[in-house]
Short mmCIF file of C-alpha atoms in Angstrom, two decimals:
data_model
loop_
_atom_site.label_atom_id
_atom_site.label_comp_id
_atom_site.label_asym_id
_atom_site.label_seq_id
_atom_site.Cartn_x
_atom_site.Cartn_y
_atom_site.Cartn_z
CA UNK A 1 -11.73 23.81 78.11
CA UNK A 2 -14.05 20.98 77.43
CA UNK A 3 -16.13 19.70 80.29
CA UNK A 4 -17.51 16.86 78.18
CA UNK A 5 -15.89 13.44 77.75
CA UNK A 6 -14.22 14.67 74.57
CA UNK A 7 -12.19 17.52 75.97
CA UNK A 8 -9.76 18.06 78.81
CA UNK A 9 -9.11 20.94 81.20
CA UNK A 10 -5.89 22.15 82.71
CA UNK A 11 -3.71 23.63 85.49
CA UNK A 12 -0.43 23.15 87.34
CA UNK A 13 1.47 24.39 90.41
CA UNK A 14 3.94 22.60 92.60
CA UNK A 15 6.99 23.03 94.66
CA UNK A 16 8.88 20.74 92.30
CA UNK A 17 8.29 23.32 89.59
CA UNK A 18 9.89 25.78 91.94
CA UNK A 19 13.03 23.68 92.04
CA UNK A 20 13.11 23.59 88.27
CA UNK A 21 12.47 27.31 88.25
CA UNK A 22 15.55 28.06 90.27
CA UNK A 23 17.78 25.84 88.20
CA UNK A 24 16.41 27.34 85.03
CA UNK A 25 16.59 30.82 86.52
CA UNK A 26 13.55 32.13 84.73
CA UNK A 27 10.26 33.61 85.80
CA UNK A 28 6.52 33.83 85.48
CA UNK A 29 2.52 30.88 86.35
CA UNK A 30 -3.23 32.04 87.13
CA UNK A 31 0.34 34.69 87.16
CA UNK A 32 2.83 39.24 93.00
CA UNK A 33 4.19 42.36 93.41
CA UNK A 34 9.27 51.36 98.94
CA UNK A 35 11.34 53.47 101.16
CA UNK A 36 10.02 56.20 103.36
CA UNK A 37 11.61 59.59 103.70
CA UNK A 38 11.51 61.13 107.16
CA UNK A 39 11.03 64.90 107.43
CA UNK A 40 13.82 67.05 108.87
CA UNK A 41 12.95 69.65 111.51
CA UNK A 42 13.89 73.32 111.04
CA UNK A 43 16.17 74.53 113.84
CA UNK A 44 14.72 77.30 116.03
CA UNK A 45 16.97 80.12 117.30
CA UNK A 46 16.18 82.64 120.04
CA UNK A 47 18.06 85.97 120.21
CA UNK A 48 18.54 88.28 123.22
CA UNK A 49 17.26 91.86 123.33
CA UNK A 50 19.84 94.66 122.77
CA UNK A 51 21.07 96.29 126.00
CA UNK A 52 21.33 100.08 125.95
CA UNK A 53 24.12 101.35 128.25
CA UNK A 54 23.25 103.91 130.90
CA UNK A 55 25.08 107.27 130.50
CA UNK A 56 26.62 106.98 133.98
CA UNK A 57 27.84 103.48 133.45
CA UNK A 58 30.72 102.21 131.41
CA UNK A 59 29.72 100.63 128.17
CA UNK A 60 28.71 97.04 128.61
CA UNK A 61 29.87 94.26 126.40
CA UNK A 62 26.91 92.46 124.87
CA UNK A 63 26.92 88.73 124.67
CA UNK A 64 24.21 86.56 123.16
CA UNK A 65 21.81 85.36 125.81
CA UNK A 66 20.94 82.22 123.80
CA UNK A 67 22.96 79.90 121.61
CA UNK A 68 21.25 78.57 118.52
CA UNK A 69 20.13 74.99 119.15
CA UNK A 70 21.70 72.19 117.12
CA UNK A 71 19.25 70.91 114.54
CA UNK A 72 17.88 67.50 115.39
CA UNK A 73 19.49 64.80 113.34
CA UNK A 74 17.08 63.31 110.82
CA UNK A 75 16.28 59.62 111.24
CA UNK A 76 17.74 57.65 108.36
CA UNK A 77 15.18 56.55 105.80
CA UNK A 78 14.58 52.81 106.00
CA UNK A 79 16.32 50.94 103.22
CA UNK A 80 13.91 49.56 100.64
CA UNK A 81 13.45 45.81 100.74
CA UNK A 82 15.66 44.12 98.19
CA UNK A 83 13.74 42.45 95.35
CA UNK A 84 12.82 38.83 95.94
CA UNK A 85 14.14 36.04 93.76
CA UNK A 86 10.78 35.86 91.97
CA UNK A 87 10.76 39.63 91.38
CA UNK A 88 14.24 39.34 89.88
CA UNK A 89 12.98 36.59 87.60
CA UNK A 90 10.12 38.80 86.46
CA UNK A 91 12.49 41.70 85.79
CA UNK A 92 14.62 39.46 83.58
CA UNK A 93 11.68 38.61 81.29
CA UNK A 94 10.69 40.63 78.25
CA UNK A 95 7.08 41.79 78.01
CA UNK A 96 6.45 39.12 75.40
CA UNK A 97 7.77 36.44 77.75
CA UNK A 98 5.72 37.77 80.67
CA UNK A 99 2.57 37.58 78.57
CA UNK A 100 3.51 34.07 77.46
CA UNK A 101 3.50 32.93 81.09
CA UNK A 102 -0.20 33.83 81.25
CA UNK A 103 -1.27 31.22 78.69
CA UNK A 104 -1.88 27.48 78.93
CA UNK A 105 -2.14 26.00 75.46
CA UNK A 106 -3.52 22.60 74.46
CA UNK A 107 -1.27 19.85 73.14
CA UNK A 108 -2.79 16.63 71.88
CA UNK A 109 -1.94 13.86 74.32
CA UNK A 110 -0.88 11.66 71.41
CA UNK A 111 1.57 14.27 70.11
CA UNK A 112 1.70 18.04 69.82
CA UNK A 113 0.67 19.68 66.57
CA UNK A 114 2.64 22.48 64.87
CA UNK A 115 0.34 25.18 66.28
CA UNK A 116 1.14 24.10 69.82
CA UNK A 117 4.86 24.10 69.16
CA UNK A 118 4.63 27.57 67.61
CA UNK A 119 2.76 28.84 70.68
CA UNK A 120 5.54 27.49 72.89
CA UNK A 121 8.46 28.71 70.82
CA UNK A 122 7.34 31.86 68.99
CA UNK A 123 4.74 33.18 71.44
CA UNK A 124 6.55 32.15 74.63
CA UNK A 125 3.62 30.17 76.10
CA UNK A 126 4.73 29.13 79.57
CA UNK A 127 2.20 26.39 80.23
CA UNK A 128 0.64 23.50 78.34
CA UNK A 129 -1.99 20.84 78.90
CA UNK A 130 -2.48 17.43 77.35
CA UNK A 131 -5.88 17.29 75.68
CA UNK A 132 -8.05 14.79 73.88
CA UNK A 133 -7.57 11.11 74.73
CA UNK A 134 -4.55 8.84 74.70
CA UNK A 135 -4.55 5.09 75.41
CA UNK A 136 -0.83 4.80 74.76
CA UNK A 137 0.25 4.44 78.40
CA UNK A 138 2.99 6.02 80.44
CA UNK A 139 6.09 5.60 78.27
CA UNK A 140 4.72 7.22 75.07
CA UNK A 141 3.05 9.95 77.15
CA UNK A 142 6.35 10.75 78.84
CA UNK A 143 7.90 11.17 75.38
CA UNK A 144 5.17 13.62 74.37
CA UNK A 145 5.73 15.64 77.55
CA UNK A 146 9.47 15.64 76.94
CA UNK A 147 8.95 17.10 73.45
CA UNK A 148 7.01 19.94 75.04
CA UNK A 149 9.33 20.68 77.95
CA UNK A 150 12.25 20.52 75.54
CA UNK A 151 11.16 23.87 74.11
CA UNK A 152 12.16 25.68 77.30
CA UNK A 153 15.09 28.02 76.70
CA UNK A 154 16.30 31.52 77.43
CA UNK A 155 14.63 32.68 74.20
CA UNK A 156 11.24 31.05 74.78
CA UNK A 157 10.30 31.18 78.47
CA UNK A 158 13.38 32.91 79.84
CA UNK A 159 14.49 29.47 81.05
CA UNK A 160 11.39 28.97 83.20
CA UNK A 161 9.91 25.47 83.25
CA UNK A 162 6.45 24.74 81.94
CA UNK A 163 3.45 23.83 83.97
CA UNK A 164 2.29 20.62 82.30
CA UNK A 165 -1.36 19.82 83.01
CA UNK A 166 -4.02 17.37 81.97
CA UNK A 167 -7.59 16.51 82.87
CA UNK A 168 -7.50 13.30 84.88
CA UNK A 169 -10.76 13.44 86.81
CA UNK A 170 -11.83 9.90 86.13
CA UNK A 171 -14.83 8.28 84.49
CA UNK A 172 -15.79 10.01 81.26
CA UNK A 173 -13.10 12.66 81.76
CA UNK A 174 -9.76 10.88 81.80
CA UNK A 175 -7.28 12.00 79.16
CA UNK A 176 -4.49 9.50 79.88
CA UNK A 177 -5.00 5.76 79.98
CA UNK A 178 -3.26 2.58 78.89
CA UNK A 179 -0.35 0.67 80.44
CA UNK A 180 0.84 2.34 83.63
CA UNK A 181 -2.31 4.41 84.17
CA UNK A 182 -5.15 3.33 86.46
CA UNK A 183 -8.72 3.27 85.24
CA UNK A 184 -10.23 5.98 87.44
CA UNK A 185 -13.95 5.80 88.23
CA UNK A 186 -16.33 8.74 88.06
CA UNK A 187 -16.37 11.19 90.95
CA UNK A 188 -19.72 9.84 92.10
CA UNK A 189 -18.18 6.36 92.39
CA UNK A 190 -15.02 7.73 93.99
CA UNK A 191 -17.20 9.34 96.67
CA UNK A 192 -18.58 5.97 97.74
CA UNK A 193 -15.13 4.87 98.95
CA UNK A 194 -14.98 7.54 101.67
CA UNK A 195 -12.52 10.40 102.18
CA UNK A 196 -9.56 8.43 103.57
CA UNK A 197 -9.45 5.83 100.79
CA UNK A 198 -10.16 8.45 98.15
CA UNK A 199 -7.14 10.47 99.28
CA UNK A 200 -4.95 7.35 99.09
CA UNK A 201 -6.29 6.44 95.65
CA UNK A 202 -5.82 9.99 94.37
CA UNK A 203 -2.20 9.94 95.52
CA UNK A 204 -1.68 6.79 93.42
CA UNK A 205 -3.26 8.44 90.39
CA UNK A 206 -1.17 11.54 90.99
CA UNK A 207 2.06 9.54 91.10
CA UNK A 208 1.18 8.13 87.68
CA UNK A 209 0.90 11.67 86.36
CA UNK A 210 4.18 12.73 87.94
CA UNK A 211 5.92 9.74 86.40
CA UNK A 212 5.28 11.14 82.91
CA UNK A 213 6.08 14.77 83.76
CA UNK A 214 2.58 16.10 84.44
CA UNK A 215 2.57 18.39 87.47
CA UNK A 216 -0.95 19.88 87.37
CA UNK A 217 -4.29 18.09 87.28
CA UNK A 218 -7.36 20.03 86.12
CA UNK A 219 -9.42 18.36 88.80
CA UNK A 220 -11.33 17.95 91.08
CA UNK A 221 -14.81 19.21 90.26
CA UNK A 222 -16.21 21.01 93.32
CA UNK A 223 -19.54 21.95 91.76
CA UNK A 224 -22.55 20.90 93.84
CA UNK A 225 -25.33 19.39 91.73
CA UNK A 226 -28.62 20.16 93.44
CA UNK A 227 -30.11 16.65 93.55
CA UNK A 228 -29.86 13.14 92.07
CA UNK A 229 -33.10 13.86 90.21
CA UNK A 230 -31.68 17.00 88.57
CA UNK A 231 -28.29 15.44 87.78
CA UNK A 232 -29.20 13.91 84.38
CA UNK A 233 -30.40 17.35 83.21
CA UNK A 234 -27.21 19.08 84.39
CA UNK A 235 -25.31 18.70 81.13
CA UNK A 236 -21.79 19.77 82.18
CA UNK A 237 -21.55 17.90 85.51
CA UNK A 238 -24.34 15.60 86.66
CA UNK A 239 -24.93 14.02 83.27
CA UNK A 240 -21.39 12.57 83.43
CA UNK A 241 -21.34 11.83 87.19
CA UNK A 242 -18.56 14.36 87.75
CA UNK A 243 -20.04 15.49 91.08
CA UNK A 244 -18.92 14.24 94.51
CA UNK A 245 -22.39 14.59 95.96
CA UNK A 246 -25.51 16.70 96.27
CA UNK A 247 -24.77 18.91 99.25
CA UNK A 248 -21.81 21.26 99.79
CA UNK A 249 -20.53 19.47 102.89
CA UNK A 250 -20.05 16.12 101.13
CA UNK A 251 -18.66 17.75 98.01
CA UNK A 252 -16.18 19.65 100.18
CA UNK A 253 -15.11 16.59 102.17
CA UNK A 254 -14.69 14.24 99.23
CA UNK A 255 -13.59 16.64 96.51
CA UNK A 256 -10.88 18.02 98.76
CA UNK A 257 -9.80 14.49 99.70
CA UNK A 258 -9.07 14.00 96.00
CA UNK A 259 -7.23 17.34 95.90
CA UNK A 260 -5.13 16.43 98.95
CA UNK A 261 -4.18 13.09 97.42
CA UNK A 262 -2.92 14.90 94.33
CA UNK A 263 -0.87 17.22 96.54
CA UNK A 264 0.55 14.17 98.34
CA UNK A 265 1.85 12.97 94.98
CA UNK A 266 3.40 16.33 94.07
CA UNK A 267 0.69 17.26 91.58
CA UNK A 268 -1.16 20.57 91.89
CA UNK A 269 -4.95 20.15 91.91
CA UNK A 270 -7.13 22.68 90.12
CA UNK A 271 -10.51 23.08 91.78
CA UNK A 272 -13.32 23.94 89.37
CA UNK A 273 -15.64 25.47 88.13
CA UNK A 274 -16.00 28.54 90.41
CA UNK A 275 -18.61 29.67 91.40
CA UNK A 276 -20.24 26.41 90.28
CA UNK A 277 -21.97 24.68 87.37
CA UNK A 278 -24.23 22.41 89.40
CA UNK A 279 -27.40 24.42 88.70
CA UNK A 280 -27.21 25.04 84.94
CA UNK A 281 -28.80 22.91 82.25
CA UNK A 282 -26.78 23.51 79.05
CA UNK A 283 -23.01 23.01 78.77
CA UNK A 284 -20.92 26.12 77.99
CA UNK A 285 -18.66 24.05 75.73
CA UNK A 286 -21.42 23.44 73.21
CA UNK A 287 -24.08 26.08 74.05
CA UNK A 288 -24.12 29.86 74.36
CA UNK A 289 -25.97 32.10 76.83
CA UNK A 290 -25.64 29.52 79.61
CA UNK A 291 -26.93 31.19 82.79
CA UNK A 292 -27.09 30.30 86.46
CA UNK A 293 -30.13 32.08 87.87
CA UNK A 294 -29.76 31.01 91.52
CA UNK A 295 -26.20 31.19 92.86
CA UNK A 296 -25.40 34.20 95.05
CA UNK A 297 -22.20 35.77 96.33
CA UNK A 298 -22.65 34.12 99.74
CA UNK A 299 -24.11 30.85 98.45
CA UNK A 300 -23.60 27.66 100.51
CA UNK A 301 -22.46 25.96 97.30
CA UNK A 302 -19.28 28.06 97.47
CA UNK A 303 -18.13 26.26 100.62
CA UNK A 304 -16.13 23.50 98.85
CA UNK A 305 -14.09 26.18 97.07
CA UNK A 306 -13.57 28.15 100.27
CA UNK A 307 -12.38 25.00 102.03
CA UNK A 308 -9.94 24.25 99.22
CA UNK A 309 -8.53 27.78 99.40
CA UNK A 310 -8.15 27.55 103.18
CA UNK A 311 -6.32 24.25 102.67
CA UNK A 312 -3.78 25.98 100.42
CA UNK A 313 -4.87 25.23 96.87
CA UNK A 314 -3.06 27.48 94.41
CA UNK A 315 -5.35 26.97 91.42
CA UNK A 316 -9.02 27.83 90.93
CA UNK A 317 -10.70 27.45 87.54
CA UNK A 318 -13.57 29.82 86.75
CA UNK A 319 -16.57 28.62 84.77
CA UNK A 320 -17.79 30.22 81.53
CA UNK A 321 -21.39 30.74 82.67
CA UNK A 322 -23.30 33.91 83.50
CA UNK A 323 -24.43 34.32 87.13
CA UNK A 324 -27.55 36.48 87.21
CA UNK A 325 -27.53 37.11 90.97
CA UNK A 326 -23.84 38.03 91.03
CA UNK A 327 -22.96 39.80 87.75
CA UNK A 328 -25.64 39.34 85.09
CA UNK A 329 -23.81 41.49 82.53
CA UNK A 330 -20.59 39.46 82.34
CA UNK A 331 -19.67 35.83 81.94
CA UNK A 332 -17.56 34.69 84.88
CA UNK A 333 -14.14 35.01 83.17
CA UNK A 334 -14.95 38.63 82.29
CA UNK A 335 -16.34 39.51 85.73
CA UNK A 336 -14.23 41.49 88.23
CA UNK A 337 -16.93 40.75 90.82
CA UNK A 338 -16.36 37.00 90.52
CA UNK A 339 -12.58 36.92 90.01
CA UNK A 340 -11.43 39.86 92.12
CA UNK A 341 -14.17 40.53 94.66
CA UNK A 342 -15.33 36.97 95.38
CA UNK A 343 -12.07 35.06 94.95
CA UNK A 344 -9.45 37.60 96.00
CA UNK A 345 -11.35 39.69 98.56
CA UNK A 346 -14.05 37.41 99.96
CA UNK A 347 -12.12 34.12 99.90
CA UNK A 348 -8.59 35.53 100.29
CA UNK A 349 -7.27 33.56 97.32
CA UNK A 350 -3.75 34.54 96.26
CA UNK A 351 -3.00 31.89 93.63
CA UNK A 352 -3.74 31.39 89.94
CA UNK A 353 -7.22 32.27 88.71
CA UNK A 354 -7.46 29.99 85.70
CA UNK A 355 -10.03 30.27 82.93
CA UNK A 356 -11.91 27.39 81.44
CA UNK A 357 -11.32 27.07 77.70
CA UNK A 358 -11.69 30.52 76.14
CA UNK A 359 -10.76 29.49 72.60
CA UNK A 360 -13.24 26.81 71.49
CA UNK A 361 -16.21 27.00 73.89
CA UNK A 362 -19.52 27.95 72.28
CA UNK A 363 -20.23 30.38 75.13
CA UNK A 364 -17.46 32.65 73.79
CA UNK A 365 -18.62 32.91 70.16
CA UNK A 366 -19.72 36.55 70.58
CA UNK A 367 -16.14 37.77 71.19
CA UNK A 368 -13.03 37.85 69.03
CA UNK A 369 -9.94 35.99 70.19
CA UNK A 370 -8.25 39.29 71.06
CA UNK A 371 -11.20 40.55 73.11
CA UNK A 372 -11.45 37.26 75.00
CA UNK A 373 -7.90 37.66 76.24
CA UNK A 374 -8.17 41.39 76.96
CA UNK A 375 -11.44 40.97 78.85
CA UNK A 376 -10.12 38.08 80.93
CA UNK A 377 -6.90 39.73 82.04
CA UNK A 378 -8.58 43.12 82.43
CA UNK A 379 -11.09 41.57 84.85
CA UNK A 380 -8.39 40.04 87.04
CA UNK A 381 -7.67 36.63 85.49
CA UNK A 382 -4.22 35.10 85.88
CA UNK A 383 -3.89 32.34 83.29
CA UNK A 384 -5.94 31.69 80.14
CA UNK A 385 -6.66 28.16 78.92
CA UNK A 386 -6.78 27.80 75.16
CA UNK A 387 -7.93 24.58 73.50
CA UNK A 388 -7.14 25.87 69.99
CA UNK A 389 -3.46 26.76 69.55
CA UNK A 390 -4.22 28.75 66.40
CA UNK A 391 -5.92 31.38 68.61
CA UNK A 392 -2.74 32.08 70.56
CA UNK A 393 -1.06 34.52 68.12
CA UNK A 394 -3.99 36.98 68.11
CA UNK A 395 -4.46 36.72 71.86
CA UNK A 396 -0.77 37.13 72.70
CA UNK A 397 -0.29 40.07 70.35
CA UNK A 398 -3.39 41.86 71.65
CA UNK A 399 -2.23 41.59 75.25
CA UNK A 400 1.30 42.77 74.41
CA UNK A 401 -0.02 45.75 72.44
CA UNK A 402 -2.42 46.88 75.16
CA UNK A 403 0.19 46.41 77.89
CA UNK A 404 2.55 48.60 75.88
CA UNK A 405 -0.01 51.38 75.48
CA UNK A 406 -1.90 51.21 78.79
CA UNK A 407 0.09 51.42 82.06
CA UNK A 408 -2.84 50.22 84.16
CA UNK A 409 -3.28 47.13 82.01
CA UNK A 410 0.50 46.57 82.04
CA UNK A 411 0.35 46.53 85.83
CA UNK A 412 -2.28 43.77 85.68
CA UNK A 413 -0.10 41.75 83.32
CA UNK A 414 2.96 42.12 85.55
CA UNK A 415 0.97 41.20 88.66
CA UNK A 416 -0.46 38.12 86.95
CA UNK A 417 2.96 37.05 85.69
CA UNK A 418 4.42 37.49 89.18
CA UNK A 419 1.67 35.26 90.59
CA UNK A 420 2.49 32.57 88.05
CA UNK A 421 6.19 32.80 88.89
CA UNK A 422 5.48 32.63 92.59
CA UNK A 423 3.43 29.46 92.18
CA UNK A 424 6.10 27.94 89.96
CA UNK A 425 8.58 28.66 92.73
CA UNK A 426 6.38 26.82 95.21
CA UNK A 427 5.50 29.95 97.19
#
């Protein structure tokens, strides 16, 4: 999704969605989930030797000198664990509905276009984000959200509620404004207020989002820009003052204060753009072959993300850049090293691995819509953000077709869908 002032990002996950999930009794949102048989022993039997009677003695009556032992009773096999509520929800969904839960499609904040509505109704998209800019205020925005959530049904999402996201960072990246919405300053200005006040302010901004039905904020930015001098050249982040500082410790303290304030308001924060865009020059939204030549797998700049994961964040957005010292052959959303090894194994993240926009970003021009989706989910992604709703049909159909033909890929789809459902249930 767009990292510039003209485009928004996305992501959602909250316990409130879990309540809706139960009432709607559906399943699926970044997109987890045996009896043992015990062996029986073979009874051993000993027999006595045959006694031959002596000629001068009367015949003896032979009796067995040993009685066969009773076979040991086999320990009963432990009963398999009954399926969880979320696993039951997944089982109730068709493959098409499961795949739909893995997409977050853009809807214009001023009113959804036909392509968005088709993605929600025909292609079962289970998540949506408000994009662009709206100055209409809270009441008209709530009406737009209601038109989107009104598509939920047994036929579309299996009755599961939508994650509704927007990009309300502040400064140049604030999708929703007008009556009822605060004017949020840039992250660099937010940082000057200190962590305690920032958390309080973020809770206020989060409550404004909740009041219109938004339950996920595609913020905060946890990228560490290397210095104030480099910031103007850092097109995606520093140029727009989206950074919380110039060292990982301050970024971690202040960026996570924003995230905690959102949680306080019942809005799921999405930390971004893992493993960081603070060292690149071009912007992946408008340039291709954007590469980070410095960040490593154990880089100090990863600390803000690690801290967010330890604090319980359920959403991490991955950038669209290449990382030459981590996986030079693959952009981050196509890299198992970044999404599985670094996030799942190294950081212990169990939530939704969200892409940045994979539909309109210039960095993705070398791949077809279908390959973008297949590569992302094949590499371990959970939920794909798509700024262009007209790309959804090709992406959805490609994922369904491969999941039907390839059991290993189907397992990835089911695991991702289960993760989404678990987060929707507030787990």
